[in-house]
PDB file of C-alpha atoms in Angstrom:
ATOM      1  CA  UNK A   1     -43.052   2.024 172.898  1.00 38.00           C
ATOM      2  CA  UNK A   2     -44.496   5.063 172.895  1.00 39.00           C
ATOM      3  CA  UNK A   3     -44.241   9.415 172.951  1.00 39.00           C
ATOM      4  CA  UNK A   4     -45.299  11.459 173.639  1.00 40.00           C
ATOM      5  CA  UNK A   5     -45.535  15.050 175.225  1.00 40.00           C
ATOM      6  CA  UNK A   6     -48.886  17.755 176.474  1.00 40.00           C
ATOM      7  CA  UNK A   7     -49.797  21.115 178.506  1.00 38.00           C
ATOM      8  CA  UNK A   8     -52.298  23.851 179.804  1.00 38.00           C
ATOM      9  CA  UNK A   9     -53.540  26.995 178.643  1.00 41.00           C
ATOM     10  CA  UNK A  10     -56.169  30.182 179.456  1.00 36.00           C
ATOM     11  CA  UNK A  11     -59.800  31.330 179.321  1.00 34.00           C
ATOM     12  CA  UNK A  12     -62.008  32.283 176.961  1.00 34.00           C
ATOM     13  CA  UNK A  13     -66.215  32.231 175.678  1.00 34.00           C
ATOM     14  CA  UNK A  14     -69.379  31.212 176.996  1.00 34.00           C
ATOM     15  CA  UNK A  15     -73.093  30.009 175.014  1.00 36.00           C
ATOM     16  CA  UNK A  16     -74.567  27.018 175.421  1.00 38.00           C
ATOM     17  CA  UNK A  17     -74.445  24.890 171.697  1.00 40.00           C
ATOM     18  CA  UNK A  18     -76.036  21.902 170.745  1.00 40.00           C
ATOM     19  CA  UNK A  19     -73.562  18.703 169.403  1.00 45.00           C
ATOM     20  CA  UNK A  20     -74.063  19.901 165.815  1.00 65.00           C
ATOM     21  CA  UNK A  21     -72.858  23.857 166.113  1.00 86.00           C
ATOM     22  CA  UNK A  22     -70.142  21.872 168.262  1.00 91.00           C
ATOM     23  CA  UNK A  23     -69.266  19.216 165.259  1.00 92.00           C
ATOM     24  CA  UNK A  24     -68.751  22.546 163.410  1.00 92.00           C
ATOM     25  CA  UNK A  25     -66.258  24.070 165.801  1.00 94.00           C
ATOM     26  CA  UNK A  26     -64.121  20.477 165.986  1.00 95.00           C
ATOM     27  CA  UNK A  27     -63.806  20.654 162.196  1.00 95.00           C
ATOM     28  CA  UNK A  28     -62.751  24.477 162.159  1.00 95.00           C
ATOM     29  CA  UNK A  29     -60.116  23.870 164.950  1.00 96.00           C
ATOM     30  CA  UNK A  30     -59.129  20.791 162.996  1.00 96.00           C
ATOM     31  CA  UNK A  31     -58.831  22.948 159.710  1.00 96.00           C
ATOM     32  CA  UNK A  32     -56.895  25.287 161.776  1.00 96.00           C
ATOM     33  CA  UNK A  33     -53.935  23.167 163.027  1.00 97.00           C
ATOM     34  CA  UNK A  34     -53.814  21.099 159.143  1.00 96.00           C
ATOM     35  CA  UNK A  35     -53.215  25.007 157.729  1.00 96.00           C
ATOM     36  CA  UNK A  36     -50.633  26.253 160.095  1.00 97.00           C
ATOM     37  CA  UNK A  37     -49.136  22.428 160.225  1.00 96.00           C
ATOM     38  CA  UNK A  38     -49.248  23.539 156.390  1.00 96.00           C
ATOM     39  CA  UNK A  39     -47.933  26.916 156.416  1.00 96.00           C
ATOM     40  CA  UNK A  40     -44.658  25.515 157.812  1.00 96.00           C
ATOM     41  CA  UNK A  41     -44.140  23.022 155.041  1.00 95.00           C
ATOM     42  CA  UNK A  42     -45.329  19.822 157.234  1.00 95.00           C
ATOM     43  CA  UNK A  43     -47.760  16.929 156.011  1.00 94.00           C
ATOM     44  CA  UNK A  44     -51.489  17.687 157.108  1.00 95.00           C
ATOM     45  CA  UNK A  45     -53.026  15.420 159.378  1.00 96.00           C
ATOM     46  CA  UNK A  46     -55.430  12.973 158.752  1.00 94.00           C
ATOM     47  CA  UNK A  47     -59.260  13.127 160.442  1.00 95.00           C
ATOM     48  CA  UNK A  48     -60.008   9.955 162.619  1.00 94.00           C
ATOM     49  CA  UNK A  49     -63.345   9.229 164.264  1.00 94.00           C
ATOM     50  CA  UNK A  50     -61.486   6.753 166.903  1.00 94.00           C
ATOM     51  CA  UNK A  51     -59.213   9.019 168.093  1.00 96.00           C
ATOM     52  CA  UNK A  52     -62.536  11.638 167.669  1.00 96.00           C
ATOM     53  CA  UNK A  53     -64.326   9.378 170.611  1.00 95.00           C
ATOM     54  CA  UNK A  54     -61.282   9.477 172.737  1.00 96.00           C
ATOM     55  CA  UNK A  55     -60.818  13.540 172.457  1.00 97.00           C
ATOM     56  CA  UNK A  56     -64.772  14.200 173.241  1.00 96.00           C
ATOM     57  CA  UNK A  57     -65.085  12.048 176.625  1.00 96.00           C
ATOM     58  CA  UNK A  58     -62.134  14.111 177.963  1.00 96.00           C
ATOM     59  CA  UNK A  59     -63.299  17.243 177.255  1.00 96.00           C
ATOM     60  CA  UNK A  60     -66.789  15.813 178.463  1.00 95.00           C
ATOM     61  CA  UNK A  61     -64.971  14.635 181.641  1.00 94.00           C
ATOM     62  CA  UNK A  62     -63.401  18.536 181.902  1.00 94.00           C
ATOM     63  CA  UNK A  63     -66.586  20.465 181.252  1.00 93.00           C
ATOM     64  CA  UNK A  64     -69.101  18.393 183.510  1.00 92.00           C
ATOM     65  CA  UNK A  65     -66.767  19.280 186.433  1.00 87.00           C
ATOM     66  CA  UNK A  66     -66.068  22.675 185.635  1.00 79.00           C
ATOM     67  CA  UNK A  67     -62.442  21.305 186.077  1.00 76.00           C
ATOM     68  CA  UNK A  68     -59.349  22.981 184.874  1.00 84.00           C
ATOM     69  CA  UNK A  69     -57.490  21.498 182.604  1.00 90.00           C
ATOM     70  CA  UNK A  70     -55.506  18.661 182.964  1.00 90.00           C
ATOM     71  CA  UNK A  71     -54.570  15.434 180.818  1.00 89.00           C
ATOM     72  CA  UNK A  72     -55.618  13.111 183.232  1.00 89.00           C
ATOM     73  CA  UNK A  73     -56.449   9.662 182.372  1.00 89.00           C
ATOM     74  CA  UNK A  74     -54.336  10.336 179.165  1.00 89.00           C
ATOM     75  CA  UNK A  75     -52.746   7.084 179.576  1.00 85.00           C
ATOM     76  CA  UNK A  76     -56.459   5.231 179.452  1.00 89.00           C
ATOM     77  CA  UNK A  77     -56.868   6.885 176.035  1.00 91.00           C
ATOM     78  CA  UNK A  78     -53.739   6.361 174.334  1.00 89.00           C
ATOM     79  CA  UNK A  79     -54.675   2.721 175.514  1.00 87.00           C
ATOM     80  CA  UNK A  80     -58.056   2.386 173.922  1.00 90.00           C
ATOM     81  CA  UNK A  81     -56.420   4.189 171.082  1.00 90.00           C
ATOM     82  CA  UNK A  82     -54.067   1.060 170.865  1.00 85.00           C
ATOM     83  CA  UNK A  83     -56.996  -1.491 170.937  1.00 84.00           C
ATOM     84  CA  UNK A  84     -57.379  -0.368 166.764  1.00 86.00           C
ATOM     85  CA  UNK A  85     -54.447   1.764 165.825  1.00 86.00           C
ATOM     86  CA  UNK A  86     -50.971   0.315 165.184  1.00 81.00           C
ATOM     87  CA  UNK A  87     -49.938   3.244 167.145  1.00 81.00           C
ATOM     88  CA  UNK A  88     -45.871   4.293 167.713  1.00 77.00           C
ATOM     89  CA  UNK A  89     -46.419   7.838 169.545  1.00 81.00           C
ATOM     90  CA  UNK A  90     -48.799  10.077 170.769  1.00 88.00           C
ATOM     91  CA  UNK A  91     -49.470  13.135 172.052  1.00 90.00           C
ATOM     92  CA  UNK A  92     -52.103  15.796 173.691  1.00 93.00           C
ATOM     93  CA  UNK A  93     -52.839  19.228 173.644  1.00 95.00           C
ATOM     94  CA  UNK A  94     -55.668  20.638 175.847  1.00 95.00           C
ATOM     95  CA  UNK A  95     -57.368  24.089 176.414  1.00 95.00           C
ATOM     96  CA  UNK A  96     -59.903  26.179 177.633  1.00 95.00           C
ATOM     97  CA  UNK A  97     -61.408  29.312 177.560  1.00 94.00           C
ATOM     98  CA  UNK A  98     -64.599  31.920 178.578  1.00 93.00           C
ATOM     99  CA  UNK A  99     -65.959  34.812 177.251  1.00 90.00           C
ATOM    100  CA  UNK A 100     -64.262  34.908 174.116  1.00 90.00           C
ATOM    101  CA  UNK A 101     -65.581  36.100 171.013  1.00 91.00           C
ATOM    102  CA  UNK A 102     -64.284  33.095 168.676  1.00 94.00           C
ATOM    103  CA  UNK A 103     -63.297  30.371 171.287  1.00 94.00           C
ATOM    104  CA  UNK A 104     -61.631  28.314 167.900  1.00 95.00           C
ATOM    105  CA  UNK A 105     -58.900  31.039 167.328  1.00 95.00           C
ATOM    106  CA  UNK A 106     -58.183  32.088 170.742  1.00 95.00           C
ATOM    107  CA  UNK A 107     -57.512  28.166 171.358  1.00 96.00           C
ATOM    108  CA  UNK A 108     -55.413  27.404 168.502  1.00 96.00           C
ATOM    109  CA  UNK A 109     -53.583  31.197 168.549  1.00 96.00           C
ATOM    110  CA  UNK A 110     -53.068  30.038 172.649  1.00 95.00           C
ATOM    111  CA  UNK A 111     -51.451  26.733 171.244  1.00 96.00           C
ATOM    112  CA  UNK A 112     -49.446  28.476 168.397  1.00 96.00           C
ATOM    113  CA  UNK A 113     -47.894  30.873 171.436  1.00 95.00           C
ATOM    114  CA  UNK A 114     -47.295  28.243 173.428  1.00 92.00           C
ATOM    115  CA  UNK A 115     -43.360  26.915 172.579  1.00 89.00           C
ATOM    116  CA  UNK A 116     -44.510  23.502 174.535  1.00 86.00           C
ATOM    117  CA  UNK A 117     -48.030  23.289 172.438  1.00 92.00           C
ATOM    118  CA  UNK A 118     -46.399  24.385 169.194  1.00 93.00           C
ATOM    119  CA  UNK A 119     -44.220  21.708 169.526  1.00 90.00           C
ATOM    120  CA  UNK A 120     -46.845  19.374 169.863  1.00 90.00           C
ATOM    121  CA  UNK A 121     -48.811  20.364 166.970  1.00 94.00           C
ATOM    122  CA  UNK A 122     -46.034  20.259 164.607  1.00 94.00           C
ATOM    123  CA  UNK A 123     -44.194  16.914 165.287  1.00 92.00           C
ATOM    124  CA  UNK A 124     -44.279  14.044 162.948  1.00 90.00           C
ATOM    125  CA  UNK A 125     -47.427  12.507 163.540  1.00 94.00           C
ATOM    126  CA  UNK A 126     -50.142  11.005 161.034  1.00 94.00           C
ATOM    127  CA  UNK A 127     -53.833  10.830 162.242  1.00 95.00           C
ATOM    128  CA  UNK A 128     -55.660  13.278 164.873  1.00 97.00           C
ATOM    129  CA  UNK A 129     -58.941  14.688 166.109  1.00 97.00           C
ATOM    130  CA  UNK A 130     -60.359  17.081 168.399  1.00 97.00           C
ATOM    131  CA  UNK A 131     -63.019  17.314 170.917  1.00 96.00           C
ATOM    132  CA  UNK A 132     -65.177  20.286 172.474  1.00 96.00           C
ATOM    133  CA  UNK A 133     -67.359  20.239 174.897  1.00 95.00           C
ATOM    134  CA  UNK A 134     -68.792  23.360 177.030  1.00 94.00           C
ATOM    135  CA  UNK A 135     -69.588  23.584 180.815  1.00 94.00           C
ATOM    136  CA  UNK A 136     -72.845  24.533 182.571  1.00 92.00           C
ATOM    137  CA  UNK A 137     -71.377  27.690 183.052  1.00 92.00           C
ATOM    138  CA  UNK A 138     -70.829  28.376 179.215  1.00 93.00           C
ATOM    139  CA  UNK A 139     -66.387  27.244 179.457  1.00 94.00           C
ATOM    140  CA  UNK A 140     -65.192  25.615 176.128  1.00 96.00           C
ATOM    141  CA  UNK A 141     -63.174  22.929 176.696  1.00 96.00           C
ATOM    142  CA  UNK A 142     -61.150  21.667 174.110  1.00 97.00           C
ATOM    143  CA  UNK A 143     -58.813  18.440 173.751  1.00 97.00           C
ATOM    144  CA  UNK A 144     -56.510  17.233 170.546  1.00 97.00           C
ATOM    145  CA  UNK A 145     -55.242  14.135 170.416  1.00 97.00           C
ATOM    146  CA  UNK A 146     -51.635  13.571 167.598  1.00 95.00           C
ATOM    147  CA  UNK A 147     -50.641   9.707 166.414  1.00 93.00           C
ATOM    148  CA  UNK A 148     -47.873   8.849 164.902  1.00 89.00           C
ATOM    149  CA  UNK A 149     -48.568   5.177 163.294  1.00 86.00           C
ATOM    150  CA  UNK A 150     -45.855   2.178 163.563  1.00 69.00           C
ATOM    151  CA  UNK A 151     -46.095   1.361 159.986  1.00 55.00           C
ATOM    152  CA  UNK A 152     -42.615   1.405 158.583  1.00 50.00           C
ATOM    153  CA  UNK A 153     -41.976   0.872 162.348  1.00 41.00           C
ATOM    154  CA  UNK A 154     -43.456  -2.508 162.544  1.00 40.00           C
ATOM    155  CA  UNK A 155     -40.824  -4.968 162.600  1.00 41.00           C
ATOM    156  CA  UNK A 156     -38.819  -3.148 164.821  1.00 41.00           C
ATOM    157  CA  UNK A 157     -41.127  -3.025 167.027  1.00 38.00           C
ATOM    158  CA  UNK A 158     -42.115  -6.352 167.209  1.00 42.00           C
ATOM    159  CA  UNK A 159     -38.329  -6.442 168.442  1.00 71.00           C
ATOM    160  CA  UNK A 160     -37.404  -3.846 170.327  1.00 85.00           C
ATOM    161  CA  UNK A 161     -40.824  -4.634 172.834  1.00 86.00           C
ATOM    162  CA  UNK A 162     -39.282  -8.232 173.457  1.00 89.00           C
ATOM    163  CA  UNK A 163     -35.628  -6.351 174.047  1.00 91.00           C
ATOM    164  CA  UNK A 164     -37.783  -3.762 176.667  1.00 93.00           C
ATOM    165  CA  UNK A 165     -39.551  -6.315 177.632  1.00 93.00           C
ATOM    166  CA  UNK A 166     -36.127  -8.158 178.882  1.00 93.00           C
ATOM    167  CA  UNK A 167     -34.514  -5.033 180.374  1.00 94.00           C
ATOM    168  CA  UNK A 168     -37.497  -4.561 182.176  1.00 95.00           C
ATOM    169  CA  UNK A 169     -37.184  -8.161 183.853  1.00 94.00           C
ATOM    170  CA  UNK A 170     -33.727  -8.202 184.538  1.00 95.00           C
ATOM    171  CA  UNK A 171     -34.001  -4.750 186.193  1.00 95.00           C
ATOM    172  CA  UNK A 172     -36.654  -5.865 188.840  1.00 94.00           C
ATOM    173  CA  UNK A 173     -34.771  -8.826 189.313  1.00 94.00           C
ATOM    174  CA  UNK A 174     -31.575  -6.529 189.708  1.00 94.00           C
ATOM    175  CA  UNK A 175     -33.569  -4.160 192.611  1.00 93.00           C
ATOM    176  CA  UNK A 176     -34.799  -7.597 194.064  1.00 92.00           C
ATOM    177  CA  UNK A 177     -31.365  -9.135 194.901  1.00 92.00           C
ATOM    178  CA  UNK A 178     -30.004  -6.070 195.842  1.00 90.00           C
ATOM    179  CA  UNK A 179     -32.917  -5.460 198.684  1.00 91.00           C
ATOM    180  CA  UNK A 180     -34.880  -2.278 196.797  1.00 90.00           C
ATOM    181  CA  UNK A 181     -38.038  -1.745 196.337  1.00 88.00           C
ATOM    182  CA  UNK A 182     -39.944  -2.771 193.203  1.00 85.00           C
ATOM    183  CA  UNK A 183     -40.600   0.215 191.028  1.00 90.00           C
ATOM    184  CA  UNK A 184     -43.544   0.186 188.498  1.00 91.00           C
ATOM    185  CA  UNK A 185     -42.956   0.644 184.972  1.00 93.00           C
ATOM    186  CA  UNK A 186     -44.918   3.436 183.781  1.00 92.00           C
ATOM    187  CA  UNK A 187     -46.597   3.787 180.279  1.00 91.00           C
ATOM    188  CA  UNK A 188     -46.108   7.637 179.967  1.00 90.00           C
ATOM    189  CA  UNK A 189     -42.266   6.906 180.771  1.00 91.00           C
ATOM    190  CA  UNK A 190     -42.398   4.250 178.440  1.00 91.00           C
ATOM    191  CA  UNK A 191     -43.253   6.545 175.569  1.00 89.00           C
ATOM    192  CA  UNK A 192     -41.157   9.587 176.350  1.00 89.00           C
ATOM    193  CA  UNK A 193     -37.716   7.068 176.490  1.00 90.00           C
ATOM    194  CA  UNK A 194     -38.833   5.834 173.033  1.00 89.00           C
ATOM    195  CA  UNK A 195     -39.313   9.364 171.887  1.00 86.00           C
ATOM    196  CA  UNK A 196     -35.619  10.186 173.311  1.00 86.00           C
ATOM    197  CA  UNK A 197     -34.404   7.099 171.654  1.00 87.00           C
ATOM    198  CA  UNK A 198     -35.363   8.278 168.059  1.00 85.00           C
ATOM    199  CA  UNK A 199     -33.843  12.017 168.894  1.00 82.00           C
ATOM    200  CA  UNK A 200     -30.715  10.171 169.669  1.00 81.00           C
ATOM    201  CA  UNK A 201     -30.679   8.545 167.121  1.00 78.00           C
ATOM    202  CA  UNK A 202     -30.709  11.391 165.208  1.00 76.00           C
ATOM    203  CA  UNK A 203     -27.632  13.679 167.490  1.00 66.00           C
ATOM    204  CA  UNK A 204     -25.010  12.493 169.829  1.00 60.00           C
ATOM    205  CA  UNK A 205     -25.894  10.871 173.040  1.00 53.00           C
ATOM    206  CA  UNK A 206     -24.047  13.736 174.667  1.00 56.00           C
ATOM    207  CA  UNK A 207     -26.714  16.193 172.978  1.00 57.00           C
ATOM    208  CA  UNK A 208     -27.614  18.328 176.415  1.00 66.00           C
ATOM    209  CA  UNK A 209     -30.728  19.405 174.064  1.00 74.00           C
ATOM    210  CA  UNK A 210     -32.378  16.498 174.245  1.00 77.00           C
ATOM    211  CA  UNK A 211     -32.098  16.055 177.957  1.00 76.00           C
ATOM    212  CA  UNK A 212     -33.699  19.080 178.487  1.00 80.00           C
ATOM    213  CA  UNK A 213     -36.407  18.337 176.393  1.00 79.00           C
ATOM    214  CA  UNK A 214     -36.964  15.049 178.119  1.00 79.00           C
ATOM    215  CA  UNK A 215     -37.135  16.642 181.724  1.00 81.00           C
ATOM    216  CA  UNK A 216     -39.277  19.551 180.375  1.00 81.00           C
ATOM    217  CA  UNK A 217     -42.052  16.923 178.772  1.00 81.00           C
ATOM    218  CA  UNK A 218     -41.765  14.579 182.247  1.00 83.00           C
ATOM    219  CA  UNK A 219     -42.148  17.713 183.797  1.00 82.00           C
ATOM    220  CA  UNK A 220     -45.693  18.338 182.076  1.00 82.00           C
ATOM    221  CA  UNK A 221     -46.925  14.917 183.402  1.00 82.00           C
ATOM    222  CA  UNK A 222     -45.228  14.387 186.518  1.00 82.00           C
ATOM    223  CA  UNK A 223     -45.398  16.576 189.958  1.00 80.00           C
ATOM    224  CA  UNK A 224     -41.402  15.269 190.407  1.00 77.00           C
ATOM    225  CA  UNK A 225     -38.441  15.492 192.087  1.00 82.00           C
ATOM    226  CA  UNK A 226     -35.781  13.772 190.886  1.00 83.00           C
ATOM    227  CA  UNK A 227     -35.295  12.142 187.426  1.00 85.00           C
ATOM    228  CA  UNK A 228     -32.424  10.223 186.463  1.00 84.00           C
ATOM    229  CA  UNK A 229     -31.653   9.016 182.652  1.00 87.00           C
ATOM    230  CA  UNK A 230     -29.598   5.940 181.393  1.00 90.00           C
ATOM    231  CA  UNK A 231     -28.868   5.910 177.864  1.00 89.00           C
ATOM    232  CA  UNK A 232     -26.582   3.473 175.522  1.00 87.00           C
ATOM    233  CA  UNK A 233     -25.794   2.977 172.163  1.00 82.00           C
ATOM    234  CA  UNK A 234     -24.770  -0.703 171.114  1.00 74.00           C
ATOM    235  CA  UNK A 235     -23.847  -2.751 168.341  1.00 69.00           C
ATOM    236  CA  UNK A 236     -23.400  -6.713 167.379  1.00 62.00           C
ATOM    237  CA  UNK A 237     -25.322  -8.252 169.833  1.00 65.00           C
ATOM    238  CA  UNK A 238     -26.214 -11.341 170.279  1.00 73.00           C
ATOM    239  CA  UNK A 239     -28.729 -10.807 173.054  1.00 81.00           C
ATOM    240  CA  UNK A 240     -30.005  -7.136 173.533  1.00 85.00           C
ATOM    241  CA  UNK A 241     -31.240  -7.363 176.680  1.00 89.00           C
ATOM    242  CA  UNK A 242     -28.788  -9.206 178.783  1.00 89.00           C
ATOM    243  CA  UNK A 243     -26.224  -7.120 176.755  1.00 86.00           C
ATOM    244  CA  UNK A 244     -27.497  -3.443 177.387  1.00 90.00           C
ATOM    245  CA  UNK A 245     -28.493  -4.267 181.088  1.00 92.00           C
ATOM    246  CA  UNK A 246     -25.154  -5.606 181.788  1.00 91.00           C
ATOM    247  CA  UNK A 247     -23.369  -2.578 180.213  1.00 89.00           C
ATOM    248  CA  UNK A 248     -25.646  -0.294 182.445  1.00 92.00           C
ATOM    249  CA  UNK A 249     -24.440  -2.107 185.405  1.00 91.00           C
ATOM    250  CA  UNK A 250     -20.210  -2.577 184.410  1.00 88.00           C
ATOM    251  CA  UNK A 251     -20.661   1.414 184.390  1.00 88.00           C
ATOM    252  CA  UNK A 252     -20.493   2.592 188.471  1.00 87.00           C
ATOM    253  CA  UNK A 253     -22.627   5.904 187.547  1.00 88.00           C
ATOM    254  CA  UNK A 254     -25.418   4.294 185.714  1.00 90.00           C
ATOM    255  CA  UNK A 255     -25.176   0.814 188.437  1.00 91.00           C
ATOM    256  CA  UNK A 256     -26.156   3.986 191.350  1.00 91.00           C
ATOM    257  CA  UNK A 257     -28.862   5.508 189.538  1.00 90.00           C
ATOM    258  CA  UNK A 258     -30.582   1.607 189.384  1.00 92.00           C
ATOM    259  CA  UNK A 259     -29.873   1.138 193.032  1.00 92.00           C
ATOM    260  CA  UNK A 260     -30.955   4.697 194.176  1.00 91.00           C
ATOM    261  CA  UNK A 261     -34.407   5.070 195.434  1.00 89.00           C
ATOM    262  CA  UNK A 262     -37.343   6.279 193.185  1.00 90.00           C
ATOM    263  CA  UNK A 263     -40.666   5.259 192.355  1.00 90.00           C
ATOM    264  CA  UNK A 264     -41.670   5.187 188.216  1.00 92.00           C
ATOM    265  CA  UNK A 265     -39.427   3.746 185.236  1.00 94.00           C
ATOM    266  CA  UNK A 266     -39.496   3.447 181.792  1.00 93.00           C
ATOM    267  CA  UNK A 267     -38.096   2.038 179.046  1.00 95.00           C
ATOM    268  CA  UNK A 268     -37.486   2.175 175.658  1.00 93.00           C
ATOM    269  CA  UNK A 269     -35.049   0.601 172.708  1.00 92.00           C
ATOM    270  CA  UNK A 270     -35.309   1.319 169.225  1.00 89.00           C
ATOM    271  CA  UNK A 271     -32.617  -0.661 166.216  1.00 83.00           C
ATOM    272  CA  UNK A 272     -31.138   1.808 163.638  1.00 77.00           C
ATOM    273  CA  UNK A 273     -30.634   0.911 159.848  1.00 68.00           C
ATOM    274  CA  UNK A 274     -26.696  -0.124 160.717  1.00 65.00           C
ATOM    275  CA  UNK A 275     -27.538  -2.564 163.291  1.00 68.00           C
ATOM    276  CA  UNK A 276     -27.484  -0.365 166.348  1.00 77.00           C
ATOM    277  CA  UNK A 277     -29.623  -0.669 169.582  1.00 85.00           C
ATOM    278  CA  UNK A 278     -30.612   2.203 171.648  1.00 89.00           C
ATOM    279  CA  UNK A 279     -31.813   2.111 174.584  1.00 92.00           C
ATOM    280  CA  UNK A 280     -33.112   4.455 177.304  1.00 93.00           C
ATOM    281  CA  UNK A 281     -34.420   3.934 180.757  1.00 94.00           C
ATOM    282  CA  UNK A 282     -35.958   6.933 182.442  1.00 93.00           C
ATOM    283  CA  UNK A 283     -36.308   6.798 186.736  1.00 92.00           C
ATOM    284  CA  UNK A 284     -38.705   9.254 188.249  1.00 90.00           C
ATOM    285  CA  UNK A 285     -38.705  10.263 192.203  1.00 88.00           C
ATOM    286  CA  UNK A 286     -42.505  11.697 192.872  1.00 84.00           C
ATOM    287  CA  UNK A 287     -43.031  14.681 195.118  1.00 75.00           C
ATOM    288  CA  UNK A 288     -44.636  13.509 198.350  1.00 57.00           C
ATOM    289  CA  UNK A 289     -47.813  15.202 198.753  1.00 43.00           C
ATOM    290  CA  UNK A 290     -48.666  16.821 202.122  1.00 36.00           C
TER     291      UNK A 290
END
């Protein structure tokens, strides 16, 4: 499983600086965030030089185009991320900025004003970095990468991936015999139905909140649409899988939404302390581009 949720910002400063003066600036940013993460009564986050790596080759990437920003390829680095951290969730924040006189504030004050970066920098997560890097032309570019690890998370994990892992199966195989297309199962999806698991299993399934968030984080990846959400909660089984799929399709609404015609899916199924399964499956139509 995974999380996660990111977004753009605004302009800002311009020198050229050598790596060191730039080591500087990650460490002030990363100051920064720990005190206002602080200032709110949350847990300050701890420095990693793997996630480090990840967060300077995209803002490398950004500044030797001269791009704007964008969290492409995020899905890559959450994945190399995975290769040595016993990750649950992640997430991204990304800015830029010219021609401003302290490009560290004016990036974290853009984040702090930002309801959709805010958020970001103050969920539950456990480990993060940041990376700079500046353009030809003198742009910052800056990229933060959140993790939130599986620890207590473990063994449930270890299930609720096989229980995915089954849905997943049985709903290709559902598309197949009735004549759709195959849609792929996308990693981004993946974590954002996780993330909506947890929420609901915090509030009612009916929570209209949570929806909203849901569509405004696919929103910040995806150019989409139409999105569609499936959601159940379920207790005593004896096989997850089978069980949730087959209680998607006894229910006519949620049998339409897996027949109707879109192009990304995800998945995810967390177990609560009282023997509960919840599972979510998100479907996302892409906007054809002209």
């Amino acid at each position: 499983m995974r999380k996660i949720v990111l977004f753009v910002l605004l302009e800002g400063f311009a020198i050229c600086l050598s790596s060191s003066p730039l080591e500087e600036l990650e460490m002030k940013i990363f100051v920064m965030v720990n005190n206002y993460r602080e200032s709110l009564g949350l847990k300050t986050l701890e420095f990693d030089e793997r996630i480090l790596q990840q967060c300077r080759e995209h803002s490398r990437a950004m500044a030797a185009l001269s791009s704007e920003i964008s969290h492409e390829g995020f899905e890559t680095r959450v994945k190399n991320l995975q290769k040595h951290i016993s990750l649950l969730s992640a997430g991204e924040n990304v800015a830029s900025n010219l021609n401003t006189p302290d490009p560290c504030s004016s990036a974290v004050t853009g984040w702090i004003n930002s309801p959709h970066h805010r958020e970001n920098m103050t969920k539950e997560w456990d480990l993060s970095a940041i990376g700079i890097s500046v353009s030809p032309e003198g742009k910052f570019y800056f990229t933060q990468i959140f993790v939130l690890l599986r620890d207590e998370y473990a063994d449930e994990i270890f299930d609720t991936e096989e229980i995915e892992k089954g849905i997943e199966t049985l709903f290709i195989a559902y598309r197949i015999s009735s004549g759709k297309e195959h849609l792929a199962r996308n990693d981004t999806l993946d974590f954002l139905a996780g993330l909506a698991c947890r929420k609901f299993g915090e509030k009612p399934l009916e929570s209209g909140e949570i929806f909203s968030e849901l569509n405004d984080s696919i929103e910040s990846y995806f150019d989409y649409e139409g999105i569609v959400h499936i959601v159940s909660t379920n207790s005593g089984l004896q096989n997850p899988s089978e069980e949730i799929f087959e209680y998607w399709l006894s229910d006519g609404h949620y049998r339409s939404r897996m027949e109707e015609n879109y192009d990304l899916f995800g998945v995810g199924v967390i177990s609560t302390d009282d023997g509960k399964y919840i599972a979510v499956m998100l479907l996302v139509k892409c906007r054809e581009r002209k």
